[in-house]
XYZ file of C-alpha atoms in Angstrom:
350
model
C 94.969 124.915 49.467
C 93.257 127.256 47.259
C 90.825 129.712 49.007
C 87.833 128.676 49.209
C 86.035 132.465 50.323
C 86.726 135.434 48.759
C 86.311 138.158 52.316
C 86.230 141.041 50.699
C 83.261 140.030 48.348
C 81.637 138.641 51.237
C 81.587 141.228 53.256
C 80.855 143.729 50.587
C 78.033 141.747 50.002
C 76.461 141.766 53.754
C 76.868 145.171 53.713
C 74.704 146.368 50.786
C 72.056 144.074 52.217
C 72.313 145.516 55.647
C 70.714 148.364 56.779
C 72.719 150.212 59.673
C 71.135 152.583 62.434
C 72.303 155.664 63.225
C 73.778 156.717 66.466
C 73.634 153.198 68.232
C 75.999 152.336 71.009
C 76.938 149.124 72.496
C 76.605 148.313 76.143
C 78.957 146.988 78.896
C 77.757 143.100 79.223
C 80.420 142.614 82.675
C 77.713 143.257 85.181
C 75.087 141.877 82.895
C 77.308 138.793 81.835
C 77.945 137.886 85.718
C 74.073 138.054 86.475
C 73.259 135.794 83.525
C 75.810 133.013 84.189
C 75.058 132.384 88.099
C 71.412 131.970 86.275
C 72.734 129.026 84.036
C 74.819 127.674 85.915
C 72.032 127.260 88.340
C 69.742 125.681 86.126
C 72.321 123.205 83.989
C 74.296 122.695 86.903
C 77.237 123.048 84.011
C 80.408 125.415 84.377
C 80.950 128.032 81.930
C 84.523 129.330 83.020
C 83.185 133.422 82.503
C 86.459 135.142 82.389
C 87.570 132.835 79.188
C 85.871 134.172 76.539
C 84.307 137.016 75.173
C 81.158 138.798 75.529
C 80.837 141.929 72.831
C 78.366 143.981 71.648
C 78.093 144.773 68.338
C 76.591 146.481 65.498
C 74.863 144.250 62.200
C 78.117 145.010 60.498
C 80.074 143.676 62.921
C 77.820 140.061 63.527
C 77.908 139.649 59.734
C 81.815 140.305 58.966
C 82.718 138.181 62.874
C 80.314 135.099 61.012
C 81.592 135.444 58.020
C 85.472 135.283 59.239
C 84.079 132.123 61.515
C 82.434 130.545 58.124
C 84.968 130.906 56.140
C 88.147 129.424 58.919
C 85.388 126.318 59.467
C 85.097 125.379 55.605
C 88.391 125.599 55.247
C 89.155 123.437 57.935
C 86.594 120.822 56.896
C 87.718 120.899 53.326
C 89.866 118.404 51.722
C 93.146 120.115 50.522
C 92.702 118.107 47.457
C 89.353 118.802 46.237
C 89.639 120.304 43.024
C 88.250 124.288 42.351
C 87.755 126.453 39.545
C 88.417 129.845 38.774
C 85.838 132.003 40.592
C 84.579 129.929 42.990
C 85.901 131.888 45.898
C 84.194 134.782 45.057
C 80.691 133.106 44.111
C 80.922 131.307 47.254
C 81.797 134.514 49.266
C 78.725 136.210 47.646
C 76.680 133.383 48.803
C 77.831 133.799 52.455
C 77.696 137.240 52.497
C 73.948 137.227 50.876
C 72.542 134.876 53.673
C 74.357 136.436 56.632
C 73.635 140.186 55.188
C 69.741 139.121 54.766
C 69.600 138.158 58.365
C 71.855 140.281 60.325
C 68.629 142.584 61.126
C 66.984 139.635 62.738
C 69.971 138.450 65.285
C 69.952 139.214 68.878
C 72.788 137.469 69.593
C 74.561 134.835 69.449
C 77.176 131.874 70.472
C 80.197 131.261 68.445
C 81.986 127.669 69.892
C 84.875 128.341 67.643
C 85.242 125.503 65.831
C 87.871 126.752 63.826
C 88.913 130.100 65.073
C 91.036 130.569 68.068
C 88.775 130.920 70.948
C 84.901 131.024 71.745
C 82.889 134.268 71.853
C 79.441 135.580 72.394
C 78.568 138.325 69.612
C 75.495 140.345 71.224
C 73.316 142.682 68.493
C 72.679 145.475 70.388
C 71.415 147.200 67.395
C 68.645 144.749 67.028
C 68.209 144.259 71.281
C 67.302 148.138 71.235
C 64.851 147.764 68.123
C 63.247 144.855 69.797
C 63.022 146.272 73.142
C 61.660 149.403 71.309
C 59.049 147.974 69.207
C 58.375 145.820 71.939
C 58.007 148.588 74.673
C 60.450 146.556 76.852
C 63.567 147.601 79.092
C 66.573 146.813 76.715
C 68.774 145.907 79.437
C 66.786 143.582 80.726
C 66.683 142.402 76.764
C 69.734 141.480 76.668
C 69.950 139.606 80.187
C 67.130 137.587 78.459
C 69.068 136.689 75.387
C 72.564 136.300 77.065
C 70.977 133.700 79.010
C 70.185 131.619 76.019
C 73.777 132.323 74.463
C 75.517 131.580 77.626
C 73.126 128.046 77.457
C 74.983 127.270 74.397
C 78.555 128.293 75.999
C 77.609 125.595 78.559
C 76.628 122.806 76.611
C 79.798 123.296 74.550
C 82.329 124.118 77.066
C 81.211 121.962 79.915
C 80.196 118.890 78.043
C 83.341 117.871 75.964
C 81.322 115.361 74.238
C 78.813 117.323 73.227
C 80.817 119.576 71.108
C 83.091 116.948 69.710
C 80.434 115.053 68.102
C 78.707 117.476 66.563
C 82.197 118.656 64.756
C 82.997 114.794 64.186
C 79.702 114.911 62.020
C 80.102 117.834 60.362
C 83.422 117.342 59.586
C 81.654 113.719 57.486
C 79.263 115.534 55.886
C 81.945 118.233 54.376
C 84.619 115.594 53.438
C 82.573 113.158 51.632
C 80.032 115.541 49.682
C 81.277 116.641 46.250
C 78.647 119.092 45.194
C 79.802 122.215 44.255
C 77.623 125.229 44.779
C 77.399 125.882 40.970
C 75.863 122.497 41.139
C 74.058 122.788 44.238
C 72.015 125.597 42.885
C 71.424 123.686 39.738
C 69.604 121.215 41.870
C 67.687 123.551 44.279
C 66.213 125.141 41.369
C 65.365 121.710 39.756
C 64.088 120.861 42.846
C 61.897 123.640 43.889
C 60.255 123.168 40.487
C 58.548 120.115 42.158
C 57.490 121.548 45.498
C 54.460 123.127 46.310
C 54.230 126.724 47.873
C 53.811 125.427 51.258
C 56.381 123.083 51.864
C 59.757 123.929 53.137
C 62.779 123.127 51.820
C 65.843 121.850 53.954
C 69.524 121.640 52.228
C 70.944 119.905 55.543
C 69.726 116.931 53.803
C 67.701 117.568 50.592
C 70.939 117.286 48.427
C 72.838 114.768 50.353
C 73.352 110.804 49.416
C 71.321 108.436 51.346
C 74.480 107.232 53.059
C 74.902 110.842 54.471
C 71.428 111.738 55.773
C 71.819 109.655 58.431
C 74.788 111.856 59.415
C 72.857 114.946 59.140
C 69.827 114.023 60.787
C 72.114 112.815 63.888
C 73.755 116.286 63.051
C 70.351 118.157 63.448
C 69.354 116.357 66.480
C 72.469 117.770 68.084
C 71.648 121.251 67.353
C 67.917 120.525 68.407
C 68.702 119.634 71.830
C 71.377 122.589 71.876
C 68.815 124.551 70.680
C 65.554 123.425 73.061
C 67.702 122.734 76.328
C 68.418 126.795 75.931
C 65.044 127.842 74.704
C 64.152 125.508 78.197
C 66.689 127.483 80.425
C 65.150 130.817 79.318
C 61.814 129.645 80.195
C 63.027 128.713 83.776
C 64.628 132.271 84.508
C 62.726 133.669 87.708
C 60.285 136.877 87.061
C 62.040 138.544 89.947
C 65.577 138.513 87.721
C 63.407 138.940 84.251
C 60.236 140.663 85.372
C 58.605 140.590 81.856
C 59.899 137.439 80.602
C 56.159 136.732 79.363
C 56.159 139.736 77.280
C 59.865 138.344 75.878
C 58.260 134.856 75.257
C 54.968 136.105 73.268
C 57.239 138.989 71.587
C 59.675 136.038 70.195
C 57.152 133.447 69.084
C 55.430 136.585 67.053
C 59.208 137.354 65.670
C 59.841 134.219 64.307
C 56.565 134.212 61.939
C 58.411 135.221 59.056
C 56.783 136.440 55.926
C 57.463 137.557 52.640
C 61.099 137.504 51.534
C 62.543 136.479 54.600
C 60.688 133.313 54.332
C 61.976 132.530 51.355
C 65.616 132.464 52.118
C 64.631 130.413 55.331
C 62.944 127.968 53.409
C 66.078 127.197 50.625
C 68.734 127.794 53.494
C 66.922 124.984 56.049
C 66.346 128.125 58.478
C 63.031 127.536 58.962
C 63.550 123.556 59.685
C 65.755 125.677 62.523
C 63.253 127.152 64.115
C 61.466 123.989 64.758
C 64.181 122.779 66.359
C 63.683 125.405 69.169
C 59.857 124.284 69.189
C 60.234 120.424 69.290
C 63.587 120.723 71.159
C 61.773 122.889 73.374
C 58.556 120.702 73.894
C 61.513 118.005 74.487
C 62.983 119.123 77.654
C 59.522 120.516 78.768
C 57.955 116.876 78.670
C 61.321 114.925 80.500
C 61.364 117.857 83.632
C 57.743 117.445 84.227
C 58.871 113.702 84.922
C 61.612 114.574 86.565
C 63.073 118.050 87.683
C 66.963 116.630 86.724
C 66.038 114.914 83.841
C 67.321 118.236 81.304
C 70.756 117.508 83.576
C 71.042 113.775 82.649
C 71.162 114.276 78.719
C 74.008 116.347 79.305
C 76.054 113.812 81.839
C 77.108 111.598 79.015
C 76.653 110.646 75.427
C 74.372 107.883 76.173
C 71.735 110.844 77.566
C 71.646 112.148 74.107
C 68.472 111.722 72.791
C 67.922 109.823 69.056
C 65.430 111.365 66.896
C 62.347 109.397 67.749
C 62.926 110.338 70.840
C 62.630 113.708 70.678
C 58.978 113.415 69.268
C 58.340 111.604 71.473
C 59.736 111.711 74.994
C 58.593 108.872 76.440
C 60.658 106.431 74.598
C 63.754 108.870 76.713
C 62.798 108.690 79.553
C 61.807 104.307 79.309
C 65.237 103.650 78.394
C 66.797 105.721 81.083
C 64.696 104.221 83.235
C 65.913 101.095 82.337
C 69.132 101.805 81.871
C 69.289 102.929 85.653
C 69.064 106.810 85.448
C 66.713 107.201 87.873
C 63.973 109.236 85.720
C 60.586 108.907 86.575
C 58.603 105.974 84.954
C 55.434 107.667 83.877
C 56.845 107.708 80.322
C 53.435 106.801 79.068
C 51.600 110.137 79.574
C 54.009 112.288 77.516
C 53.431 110.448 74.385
C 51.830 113.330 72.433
C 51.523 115.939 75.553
C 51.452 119.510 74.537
C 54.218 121.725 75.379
C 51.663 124.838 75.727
C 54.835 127.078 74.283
C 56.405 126.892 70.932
C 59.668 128.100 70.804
C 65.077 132.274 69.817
C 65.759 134.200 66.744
């Protein structure tokens, strides 16, 4: 099979968008990674089996050229052998990748890689971006990073622990790769053509703007996925004791302040589906909020087995969850009426 990204283009790319500090080092996560996963485990009740996989600190360089080596192994596993290219393509795809990852690899504390297609998981921690936030926050960057390994090690979890879990979601996005036919030439065609009809406000979200009918169902089952990956760890964080993260409210406000993006930034989130992303740590959060106020184990039960999972109704509202666990015999709490609509009080990692 032909390739299908060009690496050295991409990563040339990143790197003229990326602006690199000075002097930064990157910390020891052992003690740090230990502390962290008794704190998940804890509050999943799921395994994460420490000593098999990485945790590394590294520079923006580093996250974008790790992502775009991750990228490129999981399009070219999902791609067809036989789908025809054309001459170029590798290289204005790897400009692509290395554009969106190099635009955002100032913005990345860390993050969970499940290793879809490369050979074994790994958590890739930004210290250069944990010591700016801490900084400009006027936080302890140690306890920083405990914060945000928490959420990453969340997502090692769900995807270690719960087979399932992390089967499905590749099943679908291995559907949505095979049967779509747009090339990016003629994807951007069509976000241009499309944007021309949009007004300034509204956001634009390629997971299933461009798709056939008979593949947005995919994708939205695809995003729901990633919400409740996303909300059940934005949940965990919120659980962590203020004797192991004594300023966790300064972490929380400091976050939902990041995530306001403006200007450029915004953009790019808005043409990339990034910003439909960060509702999915607000409504996934609001989610798992609603279902433990119910009932303490509820967040548990949508991980014990693929019936758990919620659909999307459900997740705005999760009442209709926690009725049909109820009467399928899961033992959640029947007050499912009072959450219809119930405020979350938080919004929700970048």
């Amino acid at each position: 099979m032909a390739q299908i990204i060009a690496r050295g283009f991409a990563v040339g790319t990143a790197r003229l968008l990326i602006h690199q500090s000075s002097g930064v080092g990157v910390r020891d996560y052992t003690a740090l990674a230990e502390k962290a996963s008794r704190v998940v485990e804890d509050l999943t009740g799921l395994e994460l089996d420490l000593p098999s996989f990485a945790i590394e600190g590294v520079d923006r360089r580093g996250w974008a050229e790790h992502n775009i080596d991750s990228y490129a192994a999981l399009i070219e596993r999902l791609t067809p052998p036989n789908r025809p290219g054309s001459a170029g393509m590798a290289e204005l795809n790897a400009v692509a990748l290395g554009g969106l990852l190099g635009s955002f690899a100032g913005k990345v504390l860390g993050q969970y890689d499940p290793a879809f297609a490369i050979s074994s998981p790994a958590i890739w921690m930004v210290d250069e971006n944990i010591d700016h936030f801490a900084h400009r926050a006027q936080l302890d960057a140690d306890e920083v990073a405990l914060w945000v390994l928490v959420h990453e090690l969340t997502h090692r979890a769900q995807f270690h622990a719960v087979g399932w879990f992390r089967e499905r979601l590749l099943a679908l996005m291995t559907q949505l790769f095979t049967a779509s036919t747009i090339s990016p030439i003629d994807l951007l065609g069509e976000v241009f053509a499309r944007l021309r009809g949009l007004s300034s406000s509204q956001s634009v979200d390629v997971t299933t703007l461009f798709l056939p009918e008979r593949l947005r169902s995919v994708a939205r089952e695809a995003t729901t996925i990633m919400t409740v990956a996303e909300g059940h760890a934005e949940w965990v964080m919120r659980q962590v004791s203020r004797e192991i993260i004594p300023h966790r409210d300064e972490f929380e406000r400091t976050i939902d302040e990041r995530r306001q993006t403006t200007g450029v930034a915004k953009i790019v989130a808005q043409l990339t589906g990034i910003a439909s992303k960060r509702s999915q740590y607000s409504l996934g959060l609001h989610f798992f909020e609603a279902i433990a106020a119910e009932d303490g184990d509820a967040p548990r039960r949508v991980f014990a087995s693929p019936n758990g999972l919620p659909t999307t109704n459900e997740l705005t509202d999760p009442g209709r969850w926690v009725r049909r666990m109820s009467c399928n015999g899961n033992g959640v709490a029947t007050h499912a009426a009072s959450l219809a609509g119930r405020p979350s009080g938080k919004r929700g990692l970048r």
